XYZ file of C-alpha atoms in Angstrom:
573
model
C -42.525 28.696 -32.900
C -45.172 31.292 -33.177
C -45.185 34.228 -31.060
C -46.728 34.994 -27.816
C -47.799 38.075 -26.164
C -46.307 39.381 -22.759
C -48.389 38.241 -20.424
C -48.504 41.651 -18.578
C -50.521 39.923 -15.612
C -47.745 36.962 -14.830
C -45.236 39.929 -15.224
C -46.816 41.982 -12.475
C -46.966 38.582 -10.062
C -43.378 38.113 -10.689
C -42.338 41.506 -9.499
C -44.432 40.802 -6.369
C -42.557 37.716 -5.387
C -39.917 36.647 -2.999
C -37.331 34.929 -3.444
C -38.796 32.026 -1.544
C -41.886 31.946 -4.045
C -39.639 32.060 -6.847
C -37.529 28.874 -5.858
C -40.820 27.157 -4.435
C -41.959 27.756 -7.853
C -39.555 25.777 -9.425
C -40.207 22.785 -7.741
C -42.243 20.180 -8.485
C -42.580 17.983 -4.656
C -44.026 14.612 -4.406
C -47.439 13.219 -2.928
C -47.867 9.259 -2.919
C -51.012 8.087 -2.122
C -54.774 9.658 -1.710
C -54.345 11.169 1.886
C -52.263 14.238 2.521
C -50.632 14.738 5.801
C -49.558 17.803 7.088
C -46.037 17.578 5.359
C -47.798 17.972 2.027
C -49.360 20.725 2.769
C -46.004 22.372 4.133
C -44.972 22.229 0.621
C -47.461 24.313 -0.372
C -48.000 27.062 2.101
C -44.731 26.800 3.620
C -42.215 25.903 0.878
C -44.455 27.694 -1.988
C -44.058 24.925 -4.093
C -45.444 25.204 -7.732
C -46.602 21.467 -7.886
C -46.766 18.172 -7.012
C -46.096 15.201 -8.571
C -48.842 12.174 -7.890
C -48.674 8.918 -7.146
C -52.110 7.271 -6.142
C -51.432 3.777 -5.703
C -48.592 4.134 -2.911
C -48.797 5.483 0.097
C -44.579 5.900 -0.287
C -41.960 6.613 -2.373
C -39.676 3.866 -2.317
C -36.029 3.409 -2.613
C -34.941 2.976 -5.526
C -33.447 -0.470 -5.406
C -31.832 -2.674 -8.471
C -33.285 -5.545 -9.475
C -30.091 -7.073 -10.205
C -27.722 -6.442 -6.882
C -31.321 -5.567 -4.621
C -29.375 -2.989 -3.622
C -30.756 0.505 -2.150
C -29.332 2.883 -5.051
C -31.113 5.710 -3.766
C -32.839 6.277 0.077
C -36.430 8.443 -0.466
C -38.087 7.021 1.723
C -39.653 9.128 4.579
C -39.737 8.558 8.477
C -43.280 8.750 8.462
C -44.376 5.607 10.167
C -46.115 4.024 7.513
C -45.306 0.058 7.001
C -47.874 -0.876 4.813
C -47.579 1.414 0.817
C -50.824 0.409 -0.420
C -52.221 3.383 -0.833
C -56.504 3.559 0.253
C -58.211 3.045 -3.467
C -60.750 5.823 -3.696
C -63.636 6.720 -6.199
C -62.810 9.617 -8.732
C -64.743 12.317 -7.186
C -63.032 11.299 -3.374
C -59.652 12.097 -5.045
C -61.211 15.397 -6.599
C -61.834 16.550 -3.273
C -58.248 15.476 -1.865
C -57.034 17.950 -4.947
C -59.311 20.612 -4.797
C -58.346 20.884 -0.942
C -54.651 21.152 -1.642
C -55.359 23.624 -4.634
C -57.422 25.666 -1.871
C -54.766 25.622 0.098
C -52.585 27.163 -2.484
C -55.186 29.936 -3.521
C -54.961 30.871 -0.169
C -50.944 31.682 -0.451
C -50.447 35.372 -1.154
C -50.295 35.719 -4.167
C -52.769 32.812 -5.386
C -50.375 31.248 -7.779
C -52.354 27.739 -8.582
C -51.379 24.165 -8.130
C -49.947 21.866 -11.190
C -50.806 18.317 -10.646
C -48.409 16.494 -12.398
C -48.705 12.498 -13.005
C -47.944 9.385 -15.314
C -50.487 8.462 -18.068
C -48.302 7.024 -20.608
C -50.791 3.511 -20.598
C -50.638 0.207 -19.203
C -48.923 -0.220 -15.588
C -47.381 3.341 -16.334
C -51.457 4.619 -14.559
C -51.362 6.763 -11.648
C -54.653 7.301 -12.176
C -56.012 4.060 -12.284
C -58.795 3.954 -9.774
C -62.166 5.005 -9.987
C -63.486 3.218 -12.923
C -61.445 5.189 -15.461
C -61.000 4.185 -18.941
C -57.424 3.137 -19.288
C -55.558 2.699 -22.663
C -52.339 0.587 -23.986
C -49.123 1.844 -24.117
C -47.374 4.105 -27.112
C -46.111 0.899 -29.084
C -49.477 -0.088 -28.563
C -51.239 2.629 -30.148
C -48.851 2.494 -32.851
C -50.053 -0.815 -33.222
C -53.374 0.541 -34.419
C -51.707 1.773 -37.523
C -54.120 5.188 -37.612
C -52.574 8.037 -36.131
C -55.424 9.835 -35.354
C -56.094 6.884 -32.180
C -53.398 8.577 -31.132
C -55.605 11.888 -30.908
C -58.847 10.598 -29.872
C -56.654 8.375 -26.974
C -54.835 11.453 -25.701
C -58.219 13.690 -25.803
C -59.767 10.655 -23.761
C -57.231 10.483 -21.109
C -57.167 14.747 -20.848
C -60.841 15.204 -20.525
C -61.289 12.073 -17.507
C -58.293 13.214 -15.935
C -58.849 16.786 -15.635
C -62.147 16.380 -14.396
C -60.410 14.975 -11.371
C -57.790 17.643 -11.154
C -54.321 16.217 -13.061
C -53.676 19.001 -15.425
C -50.077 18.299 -16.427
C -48.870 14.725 -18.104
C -45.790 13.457 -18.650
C -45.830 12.503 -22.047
C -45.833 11.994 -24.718
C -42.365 9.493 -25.021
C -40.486 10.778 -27.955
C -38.029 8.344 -27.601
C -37.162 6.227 -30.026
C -36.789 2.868 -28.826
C -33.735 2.129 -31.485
C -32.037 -1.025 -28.775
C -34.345 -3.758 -28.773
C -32.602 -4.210 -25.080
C -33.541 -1.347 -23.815
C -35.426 -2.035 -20.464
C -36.124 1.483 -19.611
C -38.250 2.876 -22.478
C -39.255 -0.101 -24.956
C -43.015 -0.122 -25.424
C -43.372 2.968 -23.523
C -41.494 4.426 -27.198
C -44.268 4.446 -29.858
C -41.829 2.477 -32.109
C -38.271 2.239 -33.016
C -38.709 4.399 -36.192
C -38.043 7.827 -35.669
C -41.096 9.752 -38.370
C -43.432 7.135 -36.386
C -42.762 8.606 -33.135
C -43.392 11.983 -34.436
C -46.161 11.066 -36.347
C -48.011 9.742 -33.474
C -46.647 12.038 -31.261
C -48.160 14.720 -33.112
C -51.599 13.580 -32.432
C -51.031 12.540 -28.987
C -49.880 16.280 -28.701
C -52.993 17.791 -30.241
C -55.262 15.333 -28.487
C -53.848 16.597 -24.716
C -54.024 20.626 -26.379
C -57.570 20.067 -27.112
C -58.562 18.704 -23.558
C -56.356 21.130 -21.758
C -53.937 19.008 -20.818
C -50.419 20.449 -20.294
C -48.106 17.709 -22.543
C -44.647 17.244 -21.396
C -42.572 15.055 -24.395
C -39.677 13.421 -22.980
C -37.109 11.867 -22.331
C -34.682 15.008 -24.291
C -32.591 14.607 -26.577
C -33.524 11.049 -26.293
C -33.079 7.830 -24.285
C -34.223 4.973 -26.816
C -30.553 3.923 -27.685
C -29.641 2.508 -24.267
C -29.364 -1.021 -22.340
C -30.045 0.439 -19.086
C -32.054 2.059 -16.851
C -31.169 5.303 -15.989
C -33.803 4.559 -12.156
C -30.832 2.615 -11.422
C -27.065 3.387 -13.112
C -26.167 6.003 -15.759
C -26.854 5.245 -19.650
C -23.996 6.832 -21.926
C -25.991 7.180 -25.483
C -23.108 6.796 -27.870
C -24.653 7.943 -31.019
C -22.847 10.246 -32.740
C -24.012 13.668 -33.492
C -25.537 13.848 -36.965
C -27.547 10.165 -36.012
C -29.060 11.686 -33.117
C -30.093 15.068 -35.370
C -31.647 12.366 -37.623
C -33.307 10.070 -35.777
C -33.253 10.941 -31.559
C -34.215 14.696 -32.505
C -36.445 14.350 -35.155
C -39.356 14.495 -33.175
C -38.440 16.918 -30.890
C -38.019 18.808 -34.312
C -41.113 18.526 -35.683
C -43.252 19.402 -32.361
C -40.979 22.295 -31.852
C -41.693 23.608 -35.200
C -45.717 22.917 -34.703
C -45.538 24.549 -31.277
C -47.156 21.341 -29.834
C -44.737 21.066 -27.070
C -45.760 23.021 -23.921
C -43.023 21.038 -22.219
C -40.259 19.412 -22.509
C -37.898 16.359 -19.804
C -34.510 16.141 -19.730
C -32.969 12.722 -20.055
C -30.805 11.507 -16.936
C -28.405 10.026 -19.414
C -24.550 11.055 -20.672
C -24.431 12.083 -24.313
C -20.741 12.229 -25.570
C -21.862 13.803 -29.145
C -23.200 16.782 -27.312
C -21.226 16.673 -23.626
C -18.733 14.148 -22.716
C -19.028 15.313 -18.937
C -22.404 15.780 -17.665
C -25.496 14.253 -17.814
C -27.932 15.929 -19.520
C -30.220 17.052 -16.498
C -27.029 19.329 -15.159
C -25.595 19.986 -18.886
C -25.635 23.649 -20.257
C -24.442 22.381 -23.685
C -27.586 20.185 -24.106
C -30.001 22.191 -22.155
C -29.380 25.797 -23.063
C -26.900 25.335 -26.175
C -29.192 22.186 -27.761
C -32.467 22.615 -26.639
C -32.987 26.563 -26.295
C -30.641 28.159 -29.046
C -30.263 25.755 -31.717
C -33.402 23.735 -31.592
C -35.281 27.569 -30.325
C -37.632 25.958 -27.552
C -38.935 28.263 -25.652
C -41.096 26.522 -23.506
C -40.941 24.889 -20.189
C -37.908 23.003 -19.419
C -38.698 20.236 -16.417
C -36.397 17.909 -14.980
C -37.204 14.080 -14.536
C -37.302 12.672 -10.612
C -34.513 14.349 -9.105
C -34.158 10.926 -6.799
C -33.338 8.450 -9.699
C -29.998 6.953 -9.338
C -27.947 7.696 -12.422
C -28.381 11.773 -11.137
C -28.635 11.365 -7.551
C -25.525 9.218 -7.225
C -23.060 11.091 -9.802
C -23.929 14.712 -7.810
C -26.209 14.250 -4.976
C -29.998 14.851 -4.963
C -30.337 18.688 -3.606
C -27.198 19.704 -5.548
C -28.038 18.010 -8.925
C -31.440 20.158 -8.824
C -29.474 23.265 -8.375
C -26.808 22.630 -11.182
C -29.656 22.061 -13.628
C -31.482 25.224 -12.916
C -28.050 26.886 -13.400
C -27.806 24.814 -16.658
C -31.160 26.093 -17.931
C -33.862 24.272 -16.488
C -36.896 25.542 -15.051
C -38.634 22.872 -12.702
C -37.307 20.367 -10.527
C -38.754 16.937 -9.973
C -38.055 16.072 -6.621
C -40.388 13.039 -5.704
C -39.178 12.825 -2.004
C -41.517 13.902 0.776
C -37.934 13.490 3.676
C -35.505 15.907 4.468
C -34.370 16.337 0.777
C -36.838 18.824 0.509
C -35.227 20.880 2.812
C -31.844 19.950 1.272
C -32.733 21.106 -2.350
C -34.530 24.444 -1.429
C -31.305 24.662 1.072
C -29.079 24.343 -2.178
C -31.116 26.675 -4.739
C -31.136 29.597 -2.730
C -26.992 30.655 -2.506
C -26.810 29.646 -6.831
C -29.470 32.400 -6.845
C -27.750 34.864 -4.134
C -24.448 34.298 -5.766
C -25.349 35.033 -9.256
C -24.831 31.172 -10.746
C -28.329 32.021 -11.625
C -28.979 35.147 -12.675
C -31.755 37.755 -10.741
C -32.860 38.268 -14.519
C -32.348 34.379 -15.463
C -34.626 33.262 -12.669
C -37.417 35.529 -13.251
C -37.190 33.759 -17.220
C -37.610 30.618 -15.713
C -40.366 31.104 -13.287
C -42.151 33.897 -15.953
C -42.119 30.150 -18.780
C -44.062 28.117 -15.824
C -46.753 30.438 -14.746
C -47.263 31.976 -18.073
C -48.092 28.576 -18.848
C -50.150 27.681 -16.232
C -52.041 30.954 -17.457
C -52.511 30.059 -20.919
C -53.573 26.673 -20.356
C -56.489 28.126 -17.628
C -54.821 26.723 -14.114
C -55.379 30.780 -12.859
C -58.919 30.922 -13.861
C -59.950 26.967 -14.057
C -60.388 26.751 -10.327
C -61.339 23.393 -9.434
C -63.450 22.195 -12.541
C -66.594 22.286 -10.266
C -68.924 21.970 -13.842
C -67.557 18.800 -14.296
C -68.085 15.334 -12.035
C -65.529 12.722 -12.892
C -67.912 9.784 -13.069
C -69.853 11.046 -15.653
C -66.848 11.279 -18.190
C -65.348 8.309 -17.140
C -68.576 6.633 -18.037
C -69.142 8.249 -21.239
C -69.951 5.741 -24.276
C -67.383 7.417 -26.143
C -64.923 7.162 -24.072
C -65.617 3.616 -22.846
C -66.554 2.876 -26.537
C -62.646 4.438 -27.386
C -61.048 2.061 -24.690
C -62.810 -1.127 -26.532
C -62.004 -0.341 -29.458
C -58.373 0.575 -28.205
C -57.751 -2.886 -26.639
C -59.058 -4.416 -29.616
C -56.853 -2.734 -32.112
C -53.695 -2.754 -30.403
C -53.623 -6.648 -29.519
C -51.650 -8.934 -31.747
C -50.558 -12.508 -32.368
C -47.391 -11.946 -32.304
C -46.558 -16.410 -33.389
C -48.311 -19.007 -33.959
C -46.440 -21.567 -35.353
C -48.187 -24.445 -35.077
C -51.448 -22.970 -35.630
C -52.350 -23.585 -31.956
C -54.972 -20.585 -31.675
C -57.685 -20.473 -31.386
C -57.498 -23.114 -28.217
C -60.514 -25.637 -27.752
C -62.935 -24.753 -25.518
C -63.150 -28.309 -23.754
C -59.182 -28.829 -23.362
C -58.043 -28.185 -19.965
C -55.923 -25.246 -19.552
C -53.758 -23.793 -17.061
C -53.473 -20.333 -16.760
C -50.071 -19.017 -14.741
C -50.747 -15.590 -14.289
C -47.637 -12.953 -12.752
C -49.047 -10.523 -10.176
C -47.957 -7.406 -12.001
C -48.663 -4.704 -9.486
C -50.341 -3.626 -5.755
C -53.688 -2.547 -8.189
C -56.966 -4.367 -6.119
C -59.734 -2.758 -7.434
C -62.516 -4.577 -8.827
C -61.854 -3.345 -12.296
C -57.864 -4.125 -11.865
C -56.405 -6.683 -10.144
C -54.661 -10.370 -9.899
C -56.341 -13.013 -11.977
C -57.814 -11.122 -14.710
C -56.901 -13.389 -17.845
C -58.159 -16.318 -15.730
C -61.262 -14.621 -15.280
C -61.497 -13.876 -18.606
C -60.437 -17.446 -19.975
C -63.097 -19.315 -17.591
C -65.821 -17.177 -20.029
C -64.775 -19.523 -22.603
C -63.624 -22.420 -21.459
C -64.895 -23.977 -17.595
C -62.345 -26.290 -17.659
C -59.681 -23.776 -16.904
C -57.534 -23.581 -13.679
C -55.261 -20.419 -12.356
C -52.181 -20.571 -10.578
C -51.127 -16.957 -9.725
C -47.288 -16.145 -8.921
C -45.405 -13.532 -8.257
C -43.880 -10.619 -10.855
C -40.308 -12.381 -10.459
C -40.796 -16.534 -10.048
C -39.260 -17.768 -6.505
C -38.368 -21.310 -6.310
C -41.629 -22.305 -5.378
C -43.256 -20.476 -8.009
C -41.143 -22.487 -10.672
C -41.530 -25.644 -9.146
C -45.692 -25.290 -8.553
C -45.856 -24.391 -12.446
C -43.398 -27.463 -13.702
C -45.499 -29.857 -11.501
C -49.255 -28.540 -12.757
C -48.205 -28.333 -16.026
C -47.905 -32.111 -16.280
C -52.200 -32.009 -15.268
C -53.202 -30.261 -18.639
C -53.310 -30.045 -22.107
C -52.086 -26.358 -22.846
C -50.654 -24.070 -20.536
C -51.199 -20.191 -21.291
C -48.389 -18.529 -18.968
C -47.644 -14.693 -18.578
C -44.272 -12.881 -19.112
C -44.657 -8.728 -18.582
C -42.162 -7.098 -18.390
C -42.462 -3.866 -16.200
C -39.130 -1.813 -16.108
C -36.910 -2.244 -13.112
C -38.242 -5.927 -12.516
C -36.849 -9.423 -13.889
C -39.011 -11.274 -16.156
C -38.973 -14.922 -16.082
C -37.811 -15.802 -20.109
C -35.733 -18.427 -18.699
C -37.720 -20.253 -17.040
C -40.851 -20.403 -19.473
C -37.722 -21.757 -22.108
C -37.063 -24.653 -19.405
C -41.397 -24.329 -19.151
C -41.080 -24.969 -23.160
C -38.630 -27.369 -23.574
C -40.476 -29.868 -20.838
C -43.866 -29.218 -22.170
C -42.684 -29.902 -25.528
C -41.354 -33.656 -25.119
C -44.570 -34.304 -23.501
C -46.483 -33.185 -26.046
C -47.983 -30.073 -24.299
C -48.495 -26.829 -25.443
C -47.601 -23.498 -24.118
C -49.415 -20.112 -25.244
C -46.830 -16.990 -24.093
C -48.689 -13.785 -23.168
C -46.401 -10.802 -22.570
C -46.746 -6.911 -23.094
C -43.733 -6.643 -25.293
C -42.334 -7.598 -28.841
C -38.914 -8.190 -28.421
C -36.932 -11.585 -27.514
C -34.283 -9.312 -25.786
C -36.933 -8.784 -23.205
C -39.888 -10.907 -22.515
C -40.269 -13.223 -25.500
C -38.943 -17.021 -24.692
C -36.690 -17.913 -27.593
C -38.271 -21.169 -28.668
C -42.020 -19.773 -27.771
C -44.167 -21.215 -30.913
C -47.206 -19.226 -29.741
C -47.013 -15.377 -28.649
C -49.973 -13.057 -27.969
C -48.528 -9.585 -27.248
C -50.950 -7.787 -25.076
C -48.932 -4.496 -25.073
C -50.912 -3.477 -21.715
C -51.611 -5.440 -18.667
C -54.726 -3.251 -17.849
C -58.282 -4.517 -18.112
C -60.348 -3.816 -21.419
C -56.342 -5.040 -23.105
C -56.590 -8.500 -20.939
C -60.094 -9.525 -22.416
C -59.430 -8.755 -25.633
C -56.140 -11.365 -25.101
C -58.466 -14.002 -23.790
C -61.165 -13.595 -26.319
C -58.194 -13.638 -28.945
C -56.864 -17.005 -27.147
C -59.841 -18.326 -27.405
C -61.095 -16.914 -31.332
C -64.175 -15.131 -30.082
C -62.045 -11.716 -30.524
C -60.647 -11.109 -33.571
C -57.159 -8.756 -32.407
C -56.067 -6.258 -35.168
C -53.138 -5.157 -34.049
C -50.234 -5.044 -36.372
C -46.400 -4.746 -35.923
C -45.490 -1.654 -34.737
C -41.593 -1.870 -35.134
C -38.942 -2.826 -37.670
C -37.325 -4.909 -35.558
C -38.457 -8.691 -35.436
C -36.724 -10.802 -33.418
């Protein structure tokens, strides 16, 4: 790690500050949707908060509920009197103003300590800012599937200089897991492959891509979550990988960044590992967080928490508590996506760990000293608003859009094609089932895009939407129109925390098959563990579900796209 300078300036803000300001800076809070009420703004000018985390496409955070039992794990959401989440889709320069208003609202505090604006970026459904015409890219294992490295830069410089025109000015990524179970339904594709000098290789770019457009990177999920068969939203992974694997392979690129001081940031992992603590999971564990991460590893950087309100954390030791014990353990912010009374709760908690000296009066001061000093360094003092810049003007710049073509094009793949199926005629009639993935209803992103797309080549095509997760009805509509037509093209994304419909599409298969029918599989992953029907004899793997990705798929259905992706993982199923 190189050196840096006291930052005489943060030093003298510190000294100035309550003990209120200090916790409040901490914390990350949560904002869903695109219109703040009056409780956001409490968390700024009454609760001193040093960010929010966004989420633009719901007007609520939900419960976390389990696909499997549909069972409430965790309760976040507020008694607001909303009923419908859809959250009002707005233009990039309406959502500028929502965040230049909150950020005013901050300047305004005493001691005008900035805003961060947190979000998701990582590609695909994983978009909070997907509105507005922006330029939206594939996920990691997609990029990898470009096989050059420096996509990797030119993506994550793309996604820095639309979003900070709008106001985000701290991502969460890159993923440096390293997506080692082909089971895993948590990180796979969102894990730039299963190969750990990959991940750090494209890591690396990502890394310098978000540096260069002043875009505070946050690599995650620490010391690593690829290794797992479930989903930490929703139960607690154990990684049982013994010490000197996960120094090989889970750490490595953790390693490397360190070493290249490319990692403003880093997540903790809501996930047991026995190699380095038995006990605890990671978010609360001083072994991993202070003993791993800031003595032997030297990372000196900002140490954030993922959402507070996932299960596998909030269930073992309660939401407000759990953000208190991993403060004590050596983190520095809190996630805590909740806009209800847990607010209340955590700050509630915080305050007697500091007043009984569980966190140090000189520990504390580290802690919020590491987030402002990087808000400071990366221009969040001094940056106010980014009033040069108007979003829709780099959202529409060639380059950019030119980047996201290009993108889509190199990161889609045949995946199988048996029977040499592809391309399909362009006078057979086709069928095209199509999931609805998620609430987006813009006119860039929404239901029915690969239809669209198909009916460009071929007029004799026919859509029958359905939802993520087939219902009876849904199965039974697709068995009985698949009988009308020659081929059927049928989704299966996977989107963690939802059930695909593999089973199904095999029964789809088999049926089709001894009618002499054919059936095209499009899905967003490459593994058979997942989304990939066992006896599927044609695959195109999309790894992204967003827009420029789904007309490269149905030009590659349909051979007027030629898809260059390649396979991004050792594992082949």
């Amino acid at each position: 790690m190189s050196e840096k300078r006291e930052n005489k300036f943060v030093k003298d803000l510190i000294a100035r500050m309550t003990l209120e300001q200090k916790i409040g800076a901490m914390l990350t809070l949560g904002f869903a949707g695109t219109v703040p009420g009056s409780r956001i703004y409490d968390f700024v000018t009454k609760y001193h908060c040093g960010g929010l985390r966004l989420s633009c496409d719901t007007r609520i955070f939900g419960n976390y509920v389990d696909p499997k039992s549909n069972r409430s794990v965790v309760q976040v959401a507020p008694k607001n009197g909303v009923k419908y989440a859809t959250a009002p889709v707005c233009t990039a320069s309406e959502y500028k103003a929502v965040l230049d208003s909150l950020q005013t609202a901050a300047r305004k505090r005493p001691l005008s300590i900035p805003l961060h604006f947190s979000y998701d970026q990582e590609g695909g459904t994983s978009a909070d800012f997907s509105f507005g015409g922006v330029n939206l890219f594939t996920k990691p294992m997609g990029i990898r599937a470009m096989n050059d490295p420096k996509m990797a830069y030119e993506i994550a410089l793309a996604v820095s200089r639309q979003s900070r025109a709008v106001g985000f000015n701290w991502i969460h990524s890159p993923v440096l897991d390293v997506n080692s179970d082909p089971r895993n339904p948590e990180i796979y594709t969102r894990a730039y492959s299963d190969i750990a000098e990959e991940v750090a290789e494209y890591a690396e770019e990502s890394c310098r891509g978000f540096q260069e457009g002043r875009m505070i990177a946050t690599g995650k999920h620490f010391p690593g979550r690829g290794h797992s068969d479930v989903d930490a939203h929703f139960g607690v992974p154990i990684i049982d990988v013994d010490r000197d694997t996960m120094m090989r392979r889970e750490l490595l690129p953790y390693k490397r960044l360190i070493e290249k001081d490319l990692l403003p940031s880093i997540m903790i992992a809501h996930s047991i590992f026995p190699a380095f603590d038995p006990d605890n999971i990671a978010t609360v564990s001083k072994p991993i967080l202070t003993g791993l991460l800031r003595e032997e590893l030297g990372f000196d950087g900002v140490i954030t928490t993922d959402s507070m309100t996932m299960g596998a954390v909030a269930t073992r030791y309660g939401v407000a508590n759990a953000c208190a014990m991993s403060l004590e353990a050596g983190a520095d912010l809190v996630l805590m996506k909740a806009e209800n009374e847990l607010v209340e709760e955590t700050i509630a908690a915080i305050r007697p760990f500091v007043e009984s000296g569980r966190i140090s009066q000189e520990e504390l001061d580290k802690k919020v000293y590491r987030i402002l000093d990087l808000k400071y360094r990366y221009g969040l003092f001094f940056d106010h608003n980014n009033h040069e810049e108007i979003p829709e003007a780099v959202i529409q710049d060639k380059a950019i859009v030119n980047l996201a073509k290009q993108a889509a094009r190199r990161s889609v793949l045949v995946g199988r094609d048996k029977e040499g199926w592809l391309p399909l005629k362009k006078d057979e009639k086709i069928l095209v089932v199509e999931q609805k993935v998620k609430a987006y209803n813009s006119f860039q992103w929404h239901s029915g895009i690969l239809y669209e797309n198909c009916l460009k080549y071929n007029p004799n095509t026919v859509y029958q939407e359905t939802d993520y997760t087939w219902d009876e009805k849904d199965q039974q509509t697709v068995f009985e129109r698949a009988d009308e037509f020659d081929t059927v093209v049928v989704t299966n994304y996977f989107i963690r925390g939802k059930l695909c419909n593999r089973e199904a599409i095999e029964e789809l298969i088999e049926k089709a098959s001894a009618a002499g029918k054919k059936v095209v599989v499009v899905t967003n992953t490459p593994y058979e563990e997942i989304s990939i029907p066992h006896n599927a004899k044609c695959v195109v793997i999309t790894f992204a579900t967003s827009p420029e990705n789904i007309k490269v798929t149905a030009g590659a259905l349909f051979g007027e796209i030629q898809p260059e992706g390649v396979w991004p993982v050792k594992y082949h199923g």
